[in-house]
């Protein structure tokens, strides 16, 4: 059985959201224990990961050092997190595997994902990223061409395009390594967003791809049977945050689509996870699971979390 | 024929040393033209690259944002450049290949290189990196545990360990992709330096591996026939910078070792290139070439640059 495991970017920070290198290493160690348990049970795992807190830090560095060194665009920030989280996850996973006497190697692939230069997100960006600033601070960055929005009491926040992922450009490299027996870490942060020019050349664009939608696409490309979206709650929930809250367990893709249509899932958090799970099953995946990492063994078996099936 | 091509970090900046993203993309485009020419002639190329100017910029960002976001260690900075240069080189190379009608894919691998935790460099660091600071500014960073040295009129500069590369830990992933037909970009900046704990676990360390020594090691691991070290001069030179200056053309590894012993090659620049070229040939490589990129076709054929042979 082959599983595509999507880890939240928050799963690689400390409980209080700290994203110091030591926080990320410690959290990665905990996540990789779960993965090593799976691998020890002969599950073939491909890993992808979010990078929100990490990219947030890089944007602050860009901003505060801009008078001395040139800032790098958002696609470069995403790329940077693929390598830092990639090597930290490899280190942690290999240690956990060795502890269990499992002889498997990890590999981390720099992964680009193609998006459409005419994606509506580039005209009307909607994805909030990075830290909150005051109106005056935001105004300076708006003058530099960025889009910032007033987000209530917390202040102003940058919004960027979150375009639809169309093609994992480095999927063939990922597949070659999976076939050669590696546990591959790929498409971090949903992939480095690139567009194809009219003359066929690729180049990066300032955007953030949803990592779960990227995971759904990668999962099909590497022939995963199961997509597991690991998050900080045990299930998708109906009437979330109300007295009628009710965790969703086994559900058909049609049923889950209906619930999504009724507005049960927040657009910035559970919404894209539900969408990604549905897409994976609609495109031929056996089932998709939304679960926390603590229950990963049962989740992969379809016995825990929100299990989305095609019935 | 398989060639390991080592590109200098300065080869990915503008002529005046600018390392803005657009400078790096433009310079990478020029370098990848040469590589595409090689690939079009059926040469199998594996690429590695330096990252000095790029890491220098990341260190400044670390420093200037330290009061707001946590700095990341030097191994993380090196990792970051593997992904940014990795995807930019892939984009540029694929565009140049497409222009020539060559159907080959590129892949970039996050690559760790094992070093010895007891390497003398960790006790007495010698490799200067990053920007120059005043004595007062350096004093602050010395208080934080860094080593800074007075380097004459330019001011103070940080020095770090440059440990001997012992093993390319991700060489198997690189080899699997090379065997599958990919043009692989790997071991950027000499590899992310990691040490193995007593209990077998790996973790990153604050160091910078010489990218040419890393290249010599990678070249043997991927069974390269030829190592080409691309730099900004056409040859290694005897009596460099004097009226007796004389470019070295074809030379035996024993002869070049003798010249190195006589002190012809500066320790921070040509010295490690000469050492890397010698190591590659001593370990069974067919020949190594030190050349600029302009002459790459002839260099690969052993007809230009300083050609080091085992005779």
Coordinates of C-alpha atoms in Angstrom, one line a residue:
Chain A
X1 CA 0.0 0.0 0.0
X2 CA 1.3 3.4 -1.0
X3 CA 0.3 6.5 1.1
X4 CA 0.8 10.2 0.4
X5 CA 1.1 11.9 3.7
X6 CA 0.6 15.6 3.8
X7 CA 2.0 17.2 7.0
X8 CA 0.8 20.7 8.0
X9 CA 3.4 23.4 8.2
X10 CA 2.2 23.9 11.8
X11 CA 3.1 20.3 12.5
X12 CA 6.7 21.4 12.1
X13 CA 6.5 24.0 14.9
X14 CA 6.3 23.9 18.6
X15 CA 3.0 23.7 20.4
X16 CA 3.0 27.5 20.9
X17 CA 3.7 28.1 17.2
X18 CA 7.4 28.7 17.6
X19 CA 9.3 28.1 14.4
X20 CA 12.9 28.4 15.7
X21 CA 15.1 25.8 14.1
X22 CA 15.1 23.7 17.3
X23 CA 11.3 23.8 17.4
X24 CA 11.1 22.6 13.8
X25 CA 13.6 19.8 14.4
X26 CA 11.9 18.6 17.5
X27 CA 8.4 18.6 15.9
X28 CA 9.8 16.9 12.8
X29 CA 11.2 14.2 15.0
X30 CA 7.8 13.6 16.5
X31 CA 6.1 13.5 13.1
X32 CA 8.8 11.1 11.7
X33 CA 8.1 8.7 14.5
X34 CA 4.7 8.2 13.1
X35 CA 6.0 7.8 9.6
X36 CA 8.7 5.3 10.7
X37 CA 5.9 3.2 12.4
X38 CA 4.1 3.1 9.0
X39 CA 7.2 2.2 7.1
X40 CA 8.0 -0.5 9.6
X41 CA 4.6 -2.0 8.8
X42 CA 5.5 -2.1 5.1
X43 CA 3.5 1.0 4.1
X44 CA 5.2 2.8 1.2
X45 CA 5.1 6.5 2.3
X46 CA 5.6 9.6 0.2
X47 CA 5.7 12.8 2.3
X48 CA 4.7 16.4 1.5
X49 CA 4.5 19.3 3.9
X50 CA 3.2 22.8 4.5
X51 CA 5.4 25.7 5.1
X52 CA 3.3 28.6 6.3
X53 CA 5.1 29.6 9.5
X54 CA 8.5 29.0 7.8
X55 CA 7.7 31.3 4.9
X56 CA 6.3 33.8 7.3
X57 CA 9.7 34.1 8.9
X58 CA 11.5 34.4 5.6
X59 CA 9.3 37.3 4.5
X60 CA 10.1 39.1 7.7
X61 CA 13.8 38.6 7.0
X62 CA 13.3 39.9 3.4
X63 CA 11.6 43.0 4.8
X64 CA 14.0 43.9 7.6
X65 CA 17.2 43.4 5.5
X66 CA 15.9 45.0 2.3
X67 CA 18.1 48.0 2.6
X68 CA 21.3 45.8 2.7
X69 CA 20.6 42.7 0.7
X70 CA 18.0 42.1 -2.1
X71 CA 14.8 40.5 -1.0
X72 CA 13.9 37.3 -2.8
X73 CA 10.4 36.6 -4.2
X74 CA 7.8 34.4 -2.6
X75 CA 8.6 31.4 -4.9
X76 CA 12.2 31.5 -3.6
X77 CA 11.0 31.5 0.0
X78 CA 8.9 28.4 -0.7
X79 CA 11.9 26.7 -2.3
X80 CA 14.0 27.5 0.7
X81 CA 11.6 25.7 3.0
X82 CA 11.7 22.6 0.8
X83 CA 15.4 22.2 1.4
X84 CA 15.4 23.1 5.1
X85 CA 12.4 21.0 6.0
X86 CA 13.5 18.4 3.5
X87 CA 16.9 17.7 5.1
X88 CA 15.6 18.0 8.7
X89 CA 12.8 15.5 7.9
X90 CA 15.3 13.1 6.2
X91 CA 17.6 13.3 9.3
X92 CA 14.7 12.6 11.7
X93 CA 13.1 9.9 9.6
X94 CA 16.4 8.0 9.0
X95 CA 17.1 8.1 12.8
X96 CA 13.6 6.7 13.6
X97 CA 14.0 4.0 10.9
X98 CA 17.4 3.0 12.2
X99 CA 16.0 2.7 15.7
X100 CA 13.4 0.2 14.3
X101 CA 16.0 -1.7 12.3
X102 CA 14.4 -0.7 9.0
X103 CA 16.8 -0.3 6.1
X104 CA 15.2 2.4 3.9
X105 CA 16.6 5.6 2.6
X106 CA 14.9 9.0 2.4
X107 CA 15.3 11.5 -0.4
X108 CA 14.1 15.1 -0.7
X109 CA 13.4 16.5 -4.2
X110 CA 13.2 20.2 -5.1
X111 CA 9.7 20.3 -6.7
X112 CA 8.1 22.8 -9.0
X113 CA 4.3 23.0 -9.7
X114 CA 3.0 24.6 -12.8
X115 CA 0.2 27.2 -12.4
X116 CA -1.6 29.3 -15.0
X117 CA -0.3 32.8 -15.4
X118 CA -3.9 33.8 -15.9
X119 CA -5.2 32.2 -12.7
X120 CA -7.7 34.7 -11.1
X121 CA -5.6 34.7 -7.9
X122 CA -3.0 36.9 -9.7
X123 CA -5.7 39.6 -10.3
X124 CA -7.5 39.2 -7.0
X125 CA -5.1 37.7 -4.4
X126 CA -6.9 36.0 -1.4
X127 CA -4.4 34.0 0.6
X128 CA -3.1 35.8 3.7
X129 CA 0.5 35.2 4.6
X130 CA 3.2 36.4 7.0
X131 CA 2.9 38.7 10.0
X132 CA 0.4 41.5 10.8
X133 CA 1.6 45.1 10.4
X134 CA 0.3 48.5 11.2
X135 CA -1.5 50.5 8.6
X136 CA 1.6 52.8 8.1
X137 CA 3.9 49.8 7.7
X138 CA 1.6 48.1 5.3
X139 CA 1.2 51.3 3.3
X140 CA 4.9 51.3 2.5
X141 CA 4.8 47.8 1.2
X142 CA 1.6 48.5 -0.8
X143 CA 3.7 51.3 -2.5
X144 CA 6.2 48.6 -3.4
X145 CA 3.5 46.7 -5.3
X146 CA 2.3 44.2 -2.6
X147 CA -1.4 43.7 -1.7
X148 CA -2.2 44.1 2.0
X149 CA -5.6 43.9 3.6
X150 CA -7.0 45.2 6.9
X151 CA -7.8 42.1 9.0
X152 CA -9.5 43.6 12.0
X153 CA -7.9 44.3 15.4
X154 CA -4.7 42.4 14.5
X155 CA -3.9 44.9 11.8
X156 CA -2.9 44.5 8.2
X157 CA -1.8 41.4 6.5
X158 CA -0.3 40.6 3.1
X159 CA -2.5 38.7 0.7
X160 CA -1.1 36.8 -2.3
X161 CA -2.3 34.6 -5.1
X162 CA -3.0 30.9 -4.3
X163 CA -3.4 29.6 -7.8
X164 CA -4.7 26.2 -8.8
X165 CA -1.9 23.6 -9.1
X166 CA -2.1 22.2 -12.6
X167 CA 0.9 19.9 -12.9
X168 CA 3.7 18.6 -10.6
X169 CA 6.6 19.3 -13.0
X170 CA 9.1 17.2 -11.1
X171 CA 6.7 14.3 -10.6
X172 CA 8.8 12.1 -12.8
X173 CA 11.8 12.5 -10.6
X174 CA 9.7 11.8 -7.5
X175 CA 8.3 8.7 -9.1
X176 CA 11.7 7.4 -10.2
X177 CA 13.0 7.7 -6.6
X178 CA 9.8 6.1 -5.2
X179 CA 10.2 3.2 -7.6
X180 CA 13.9 2.9 -6.6
X181 CA 12.7 2.4 -3.0
X182 CA 13.3 5.8 -1.4
X183 CA 10.9 7.4 1.0
X184 CA 10.5 10.7 -0.9
X185 CA 9.8 14.1 0.6
X186 CA 8.5 16.3 -2.2
X187 CA 6.3 19.2 -3.3
X188 CA 6.7 21.0 0.0
X189 CA 4.5 24.1 0.4
X190 CA 2.4 22.7 -2.5
X191 CA 5.4 23.1 -4.8
X192 CA 7.4 26.0 -6.1
X193 CA 4.9 27.9 -8.3
X194 CA 6.1 28.4 -11.9
X195 CA 4.4 29.4 -15.1
X196 CA 5.2 28.5 -18.6
X197 CA 6.0 31.4 -21.0
X198 CA 4.6 31.6 -24.5
X199 CA 8.0 30.3 -25.7
X200 CA 7.8 27.3 -23.4
X201 CA 10.3 28.5 -20.8
X202 CA 9.4 28.1 -17.1
X203 CA 9.9 30.7 -14.4
X204 CA 8.8 31.2 -10.8
X205 CA 5.9 33.4 -9.8
X206 CA 5.0 35.2 -6.6
X207 CA 2.3 32.9 -5.2
X208 CA 1.6 30.2 -2.6
X209 CA 0.0 27.0 -3.7
X210 CA -2.3 25.2 -1.2
X211 CA -0.2 22.3 0.0
X212 CA -3.2 20.0 0.3
X213 CA -4.4 20.6 -3.2
X214 CA -0.8 20.1 -4.3
X215 CA -0.8 16.8 -2.3
X216 CA -3.9 15.6 -4.0
X217 CA -2.3 16.1 -7.4
X218 CA 1.0 14.6 -6.4
X219 CA -0.8 11.6 -4.8
X220 CA -2.3 10.6 -8.2
X221 CA 0.9 11.2 -10.0
X222 CA 2.8 8.7 -7.8
X223 CA 0.0 6.2 -7.8
X224 CA -0.8 6.5 -4.1
X225 CA -3.7 4.4 -2.9
X226 CA -4.4 6.6 0.1
X227 CA -4.0 10.3 0.8
X228 CA -3.7 11.2 4.5
X229 CA -4.0 14.8 5.4
X230 CA -2.5 15.2 8.8
X231 CA -3.7 18.2 10.8
X232 CA -4.1 19.2 14.4
X233 CA -7.7 17.9 14.8
X234 CA -8.8 14.3 14.7
X235 CA -11.6 14.8 12.1
X236 CA -13.4 17.3 9.9
X237 CA -16.3 18.5 12.0
X238 CA -20.0 19.5 11.2
X239 CA -21.2 22.7 12.9
X240 CA -17.6 23.3 14.0
X241 CA -17.3 25.5 17.1
X242 CA -21.0 25.2 18.1
X243 CA -22.7 23.0 20.7
X244 CA -23.9 20.8 17.8
X245 CA -20.4 20.1 16.6
X246 CA -20.1 16.5 15.4
X247 CA -17.0 14.8 14.0
X248 CA -17.4 13.3 10.5
X249 CA -16.2 9.7 10.3
X250 CA -16.8 7.6 7.2
X251 CA -18.3 9.7 4.4
X252 CA -18.9 9.4 0.6
X253 CA -17.2 12.0 -1.6
X254 CA -20.6 13.1 -2.8
X255 CA -21.8 13.5 0.8
X256 CA -18.8 15.5 1.8
X257 CA -19.1 17.7 -1.3
X258 CA -22.7 18.5 -0.2
X259 CA -21.6 19.3 3.3
X260 CA -18.9 21.6 1.9
X261 CA -21.5 23.3 -0.2
X262 CA -23.5 24.0 2.9
X263 CA -20.6 25.9 4.3
X264 CA -19.4 23.6 7.1
X265 CA -15.7 24.0 6.4
X266 CA -13.7 27.3 6.8
X267 CA -12.1 28.4 3.5
X268 CA -8.7 29.1 5.1
X269 CA -8.4 25.9 7.1
X270 CA -10.6 22.8 6.7
X271 CA -12.1 23.8 3.4
X272 CA -9.0 23.0 1.2
X273 CA -8.3 19.8 3.1
X274 CA -11.9 18.6 2.4
X275 CA -11.5 19.7 -1.2
X276 CA -8.2 17.9 -1.6
X277 CA -9.6 14.7 0.0
X278 CA -12.6 14.8 -2.4
X279 CA -10.4 15.5 -5.5
X280 CA -8.1 12.6 -4.7
X281 CA -11.0 10.1 -4.5
X282 CA -12.8 11.6 -7.5
X283 CA -9.6 11.1 -9.5
X284 CA -9.4 7.4 -8.7
X285 CA -7.7 7.2 -5.2
X286 CA -9.0 4.4 -3.0
X287 CA -9.8 6.7 0.0
X288 CA -8.6 9.9 1.7
X289 CA -8.3 10.5 5.4
X290 CA -8.2 13.8 7.4
X291 CA -6.7 12.9 10.8
X292 CA -4.2 14.0 13.4
X293 CA -0.8 12.4 13.5
X294 CA -1.4 10.6 16.8
X295 CA -3.8 8.2 15.1
X296 CA -1.8 7.8 12.0
X297 CA -1.7 3.9 11.9
X298 CA -5.5 3.7 12.2
X299 CA -6.0 6.6 9.9
X300 CA -4.0 5.0 7.1
X301 CA -6.1 1.8 7.6
X302 CA -9.2 3.9 7.2
X303 CA -10.2 3.3 10.8
X304 CA -9.8 6.7 12.3
X305 CA -10.3 10.3 11.2
X306 CA -12.6 11.5 8.5
X307 CA -12.5 8.8 5.8
X308 CA -13.6 9.8 2.4
X309 CA -14.6 7.0 0.1
X310 CA -16.1 6.7 -3.4
X311 CA -19.3 4.7 -3.0
Chain B
X1 CA 30.8 10.1 -21.3
X2 CA 29.6 11.4 -17.9
X3 CA 30.9 14.8 -16.6
X4 CA 30.5 16.2 -13.1
X5 CA 30.4 20.0 -13.7
X6 CA 31.1 22.2 -10.7
X7 CA 29.9 25.8 -11.1
X8 CA 31.3 28.5 -8.9
X9 CA 28.8 30.4 -6.7
X10 CA 30.1 33.5 -8.4
X11 CA 29.1 32.1 -11.8
X12 CA 25.5 32.6 -10.6
X13 CA 25.9 36.4 -9.9
X14 CA 26.2 39.4 -12.2
X15 CA 29.6 40.6 -13.5
X16 CA 29.7 43.1 -10.6
X17 CA 29.0 40.4 -8.1
X18 CA 25.3 41.3 -7.7
X19 CA 23.3 38.5 -6.2
X20 CA 19.8 39.8 -6.7
X21 CA 17.4 37.1 -7.8
X22 CA 17.3 38.6 -11.3
X23 CA 21.2 38.5 -11.4
X24 CA 21.2 34.9 -10.4
X25 CA 18.5 33.9 -12.9
X26 CA 20.4 35.7 -15.8
X27 CA 23.7 34.2 -14.9
X28 CA 22.2 30.7 -14.5
X29 CA 20.7 31.1 -17.9
X30 CA 24.1 31.8 -19.4
X31 CA 25.7 28.8 -17.6
X32 CA 22.9 26.5 -18.6
X33 CA 23.5 27.4 -22.3
X34 CA 26.9 25.7 -22.0
X35 CA 25.4 22.7 -20.2
X36 CA 22.7 22.4 -22.9
X37 CA 25.4 22.4 -25.6
X38 CA 27.1 19.5 -23.8
X39 CA 23.9 17.6 -23.4
X40 CA 23.0 18.1 -27.0
X41 CA 26.3 16.4 -27.8
X42 CA 25.3 13.4 -25.8
X43 CA 27.5 14.2 -22.8
X44 CA 25.8 13.0 -19.6
X45 CA 26.1 15.9 -17.1
X46 CA 25.7 16.1 -13.4
X47 CA 25.8 19.6 -11.9
X48 CA 26.9 20.9 -8.6
X49 CA 27.3 24.6 -7.6
X50 CA 28.9 26.9 -5.1
X51 CA 26.8 29.3 -3.0
X52 CA 29.2 31.8 -1.3
X53 CA 27.4 35.1 -2.4
X54 CA 24.0 33.6 -1.8
X55 CA 24.9 32.3 1.7
X56 CA 26.4 35.7 2.5
X57 CA 23.1 37.4 1.8
X58 CA 21.2 34.9 4.0
X59 CA 23.6 35.6 6.9
X60 CA 22.9 39.3 6.6
X61 CA 19.1 38.6 6.8
X62 CA 19.6 36.4 9.8
X63 CA 21.5 39.2 11.5
X64 CA 19.2 42.1 10.7
X65 CA 16.0 40.3 11.5
X66 CA 17.3 38.5 14.6
X67 CA 15.2 40.6 17.0
X68 CA 12.0 39.6 15.3
X69 CA 12.5 36.1 13.8
X70 CA 14.9 33.3 14.9
X71 CA 18.1 33.1 12.9
X72 CA 18.8 29.8 11.2
X73 CA 22.2 28.1 11.4
X74 CA 24.7 28.0 8.6
X75 CA 23.7 24.5 7.5
X76 CA 20.1 25.7 6.9
X77 CA 21.4 28.6 4.9
X78 CA 23.3 26.2 2.7
X79 CA 20.2 24.1 2.3
X80 CA 18.2 27.1 1.3
X81 CA 20.6 27.8 -1.6
X82 CA 20.3 24.2 -2.9
X83 CA 16.6 24.7 -3.5
X84 CA 16.7 28.3 -4.9
X85 CA 19.6 27.7 -7.2
X86 CA 18.3 24.2 -7.9
X87 CA 15.0 25.3 -9.3
X88 CA 16.4 28.3 -11.1
X89 CA 19.0 26.0 -12.8
X90 CA 16.3 23.5 -13.7
X91 CA 14.1 26.2 -15.3
X92 CA 17.0 27.6 -17.2
X93 CA 18.4 24.3 -18.3
X94 CA 15.1 22.9 -19.5
X95 CA 14.5 26.1 -21.5
X96 CA 17.9 25.8 -23.2
X97 CA 17.3 22.1 -23.9
X98 CA 13.9 22.7 -25.4
X99 CA 15.4 25.3 -27.7
X100 CA 17.7 22.7 -29.0
X101 CA 15.0 20.1 -29.3
X102 CA 16.7 17.9 -26.7
X103 CA 14.2 15.9 -24.6
X104 CA 15.8 15.4 -21.2
X105 CA 14.5 16.3 -17.8
X106 CA 16.4 18.0 -14.9
X107 CA 16.1 17.1 -11.2
X108 CA 17.4 18.8 -8.1
X109 CA 18.2 16.8 -5.0
X110 CA 18.6 18.1 -1.5
X111 CA 22.0 16.7 -0.6
X112 CA 23.6 16.1 2.8
X113 CA 27.4 15.5 3.2
X114 CA 28.8 13.8 6.2
X115 CA 31.7 15.5 8.0
X116 CA 33.6 14.5 11.2
X117 CA 32.4 16.2 14.4
X118 CA 36.0 16.2 15.4
X119 CA 37.3 17.9 12.2
X120 CA 40.0 20.4 13.2
X121 CA 38.0 23.2 11.6
X122 CA 35.5 23.1 14.4
X123 CA 38.2 24.0 16.9
X124 CA 40.0 26.4 14.6
X125 CA 37.7 27.8 11.9
X126 CA 39.5 29.2 8.9
X127 CA 36.9 29.8 6.1
X128 CA 35.8 33.5 5.8
X129 CA 32.2 34.0 4.9
X130 CA 29.7 36.8 4.6
X131 CA 30.1 40.6 4.8
X132 CA 32.7 42.7 6.5
X133 CA 31.7 44.5 9.7
X134 CA 33.3 47.1 12.0
X135 CA 35.1 45.9 15.2
X136 CA 32.1 47.0 17.4
X137 CA 29.6 45.1 15.2
X138 CA 31.8 42.0 15.1
X139 CA 32.3 42.2 18.9
X140 CA 28.5 41.7 19.4
X141 CA 28.5 38.6 17.3
X142 CA 31.6 37.2 19.0
X143 CA 29.6 37.6 22.2
X144 CA 27.0 35.4 20.6
X145 CA 29.6 32.6 20.1
X146 CA 30.7 33.4 16.5
X147 CA 34.3 33.6 15.4
X148 CA 35.3 36.9 13.7
X149 CA 38.7 37.9 12.5
X150 CA 40.3 41.2 11.6
X151 CA 41.0 41.2 7.9
X152 CA 42.9 44.4 7.3
X153 CA 41.3 47.6 5.9
X154 CA 38.0 46.0 5.0
X155 CA 37.2 45.3 8.6
X156 CA 36.2 42.1 10.4
X157 CA 34.8 39.0 8.8
X158 CA 33.3 35.8 10.2
X159 CA 35.3 32.6 9.9
X160 CA 33.7 29.2 10.1
X161 CA 34.7 25.5 9.9
X162 CA 35.3 24.1 6.4
X163 CA 35.4 20.4 7.3
X164 CA 36.6 17.6 5.0
X165 CA 33.7 16.1 3.2
X166 CA 33.7 12.3 4.0
X167 CA 30.5 10.9 2.4
X168 CA 27.8 12.3 0.1
X169 CA 24.9 10.9 2.1
X170 CA 22.3 11.3 -0.6
X171 CA 24.6 10.0 -3.4
X172 CA 22.3 6.9 -3.9
X173 CA 19.3 9.2 -4.7
X174 CA 21.5 11.2 -7.1
X175 CA 22.8 8.0 -8.8
X176 CA 19.2 6.6 -9.1
X177 CA 18.1 9.8 -10.9
X178 CA 21.2 9.9 -13.1
X179 CA 20.5 6.2 -14.0
X180 CA 16.9 7.1 -14.8
X181 CA 18.1 9.7 -17.4
X182 CA 17.8 12.9 -15.4
X183 CA 20.3 15.7 -15.5
X184 CA 20.8 16.0 -11.8
X185 CA 21.7 19.2 -9.8
X186 CA 23.1 18.0 -6.4
X187 CA 25.3 18.7 -3.5
X188 CA 25.1 22.5 -3.9
X189 CA 27.6 24.4 -1.7
X190 CA 29.5 21.2 -1.1
X191 CA 26.5 19.6 0.5
X192 CA 24.6 20.4 3.7
X193 CA 27.1 19.5 6.4
X194 CA 25.9 16.9 8.9
X195 CA 27.5 14.8 11.6
X196 CA 26.6 11.4 12.8
X197 CA 25.9 11.1 16.6
X198 CA 27.2 8.3 18.7
X199 CA 23.7 6.7 18.5
X200 CA 23.8 6.9 14.7
X201 CA 21.4 9.9 14.2
X202 CA 22.4 12.6 11.8
X203 CA 22.1 16.3 12.4
X204 CA 23.3 19.5 10.7
X205 CA 26.3 21.5 11.9
X206 CA 27.4 25.1 11.4
X207 CA 30.0 24.8 8.7
X208 CA 30.7 25.3 5.0
X209 CA 32.1 22.5 2.9
X210 CA 34.3 23.4 0.0
X211 CA 32.2 22.9 -3.0
X212 CA 35.0 21.6 -5.2
X213 CA 36.2 19.0 -2.7
X214 CA 32.5 18.0 -2.4
X215 CA 32.3 17.8 -6.2
X216 CA 35.4 15.5 -6.4
X217 CA 33.7 13.1 -3.9
X218 CA 30.3 13.3 -5.7
X219 CA 32.0 12.7 -9.1
X220 CA 33.4 9.4 -8.0
X221 CA 30.1 8.3 -6.4
X222 CA 28.2 8.9 -9.6
X223 CA 30.9 7.3 -11.8
X224 CA 31.8 10.4 -13.6
X225 CA 34.6 10.0 -16.2
X226 CA 35.6 13.7 -16.1
X227 CA 35.4 16.4 -13.4
X228 CA 35.2 20.0 -14.8
X229 CA 35.6 22.8 -12.3
X230 CA 34.2 25.9 -14.0
X231 CA 35.7 29.2 -12.7
X232 CA 36.2 32.7 -13.9
X233 CA 39.7 32.1 -15.3
X234 CA 40.7 29.9 -18.2
X235 CA 43.5 28.0 -16.4
X236 CA 45.3 27.4 -13.2
X237 CA 48.4 29.7 -13.4
X238 CA 52.0 29.5 -12.3
X239 CA 53.4 32.6 -10.7
X240 CA 49.8 34.1 -10.7
X241 CA 49.7 37.8 -10.7
X242 CA 53.4 38.3 -11.6
X243 CA 55.1 39.1 -14.9
X244 CA 56.2 35.4 -15.0
X245 CA 52.5 34.3 -14.9
X246 CA 52.1 31.2 -17.1
X247 CA 48.8 29.2 -17.6
X248 CA 49.1 25.5 -16.9
X249 CA 47.8 23.3 -19.7
X250 CA 48.1 19.5 -19.6
X251 CA 49.7 18.3 -16.4
X252 CA 50.1 15.1 -14.5
X253 CA 48.5 14.8 -11.1
X254 CA 52.0 14.3 -9.5
X255 CA 53.3 17.4 -11.3
X256 CA 50.3 19.5 -10.1
X257 CA 50.7 18.2 -6.6
X258 CA 54.4 19.4 -6.7
X259 CA 53.4 22.8 -7.9
X260 CA 50.8 23.1 -5.2
X261 CA 53.5 22.2 -2.7
X262 CA 55.6 25.1 -4.0
X263 CA 52.7 27.4 -3.1
X264 CA 51.5 28.5 -6.5
X265 CA 47.8 28.3 -5.7
X266 CA 46.0 30.5 -3.2
X267 CA 44.4 28.6 -0.4
X268 CA 41.1 30.4 -0.6
X269 CA 40.6 30.3 -4.4
X270 CA 42.7 28.1 -6.8
X271 CA 44.1 25.9 -4.1
X272 CA 41.0 23.8 -3.4
X273 CA 40.2 23.6 -7.1
X274 CA 43.7 22.1 -7.7
X275 CA 43.3 19.8 -4.8
X276 CA 39.8 18.6 -6.0
X277 CA 41.1 18.0 -9.5
X278 CA 44.0 15.9 -8.1
X279 CA 41.8 13.9 -5.8
X280 CA 39.4 13.0 -8.6
X281 CA 42.2 11.7 -10.8
X282 CA 44.0 10.0 -7.9
X283 CA 40.7 8.2 -7.0
X284 CA 40.3 6.8 -10.5
X285 CA 38.7 9.6 -12.6
X286 CA 39.9 9.7 -16.2
X287 CA 40.9 13.4 -16.1
X288 CA 39.9 16.7 -14.4
X289 CA 39.8 20.1 -16.0
X290 CA 39.9 23.6 -14.5
X291 CA 38.4 26.0 -17.0
X292 CA 36.0 28.9 -17.6
X293 CA 32.5 28.2 -18.9
X294 CA 33.2 29.9 -22.3
X295 CA 35.4 27.0 -23.3
X296 CA 33.3 24.3 -21.8
X297 CA 33.0 22.1 -25.0
X298 CA 36.8 22.0 -25.4
X299 CA 37.3 21.7 -21.7
X300 CA 35.2 18.6 -21.4
X301 CA 37.1 17.1 -24.3
X302 CA 40.4 17.8 -22.5
X303 CA 41.5 20.4 -25.1
X304 CA 41.2 23.6 -23.1
X305 CA 41.9 24.7 -19.6
X306 CA 44.2 23.0 -17.1
X307 CA 43.8 19.3 -17.8
X308 CA 45.0 17.0 -15.0
X309 CA 45.8 13.5 -16.0
X310 CA 47.1 10.4 -14.3
X311 CA 50.2 9.4 -16.3

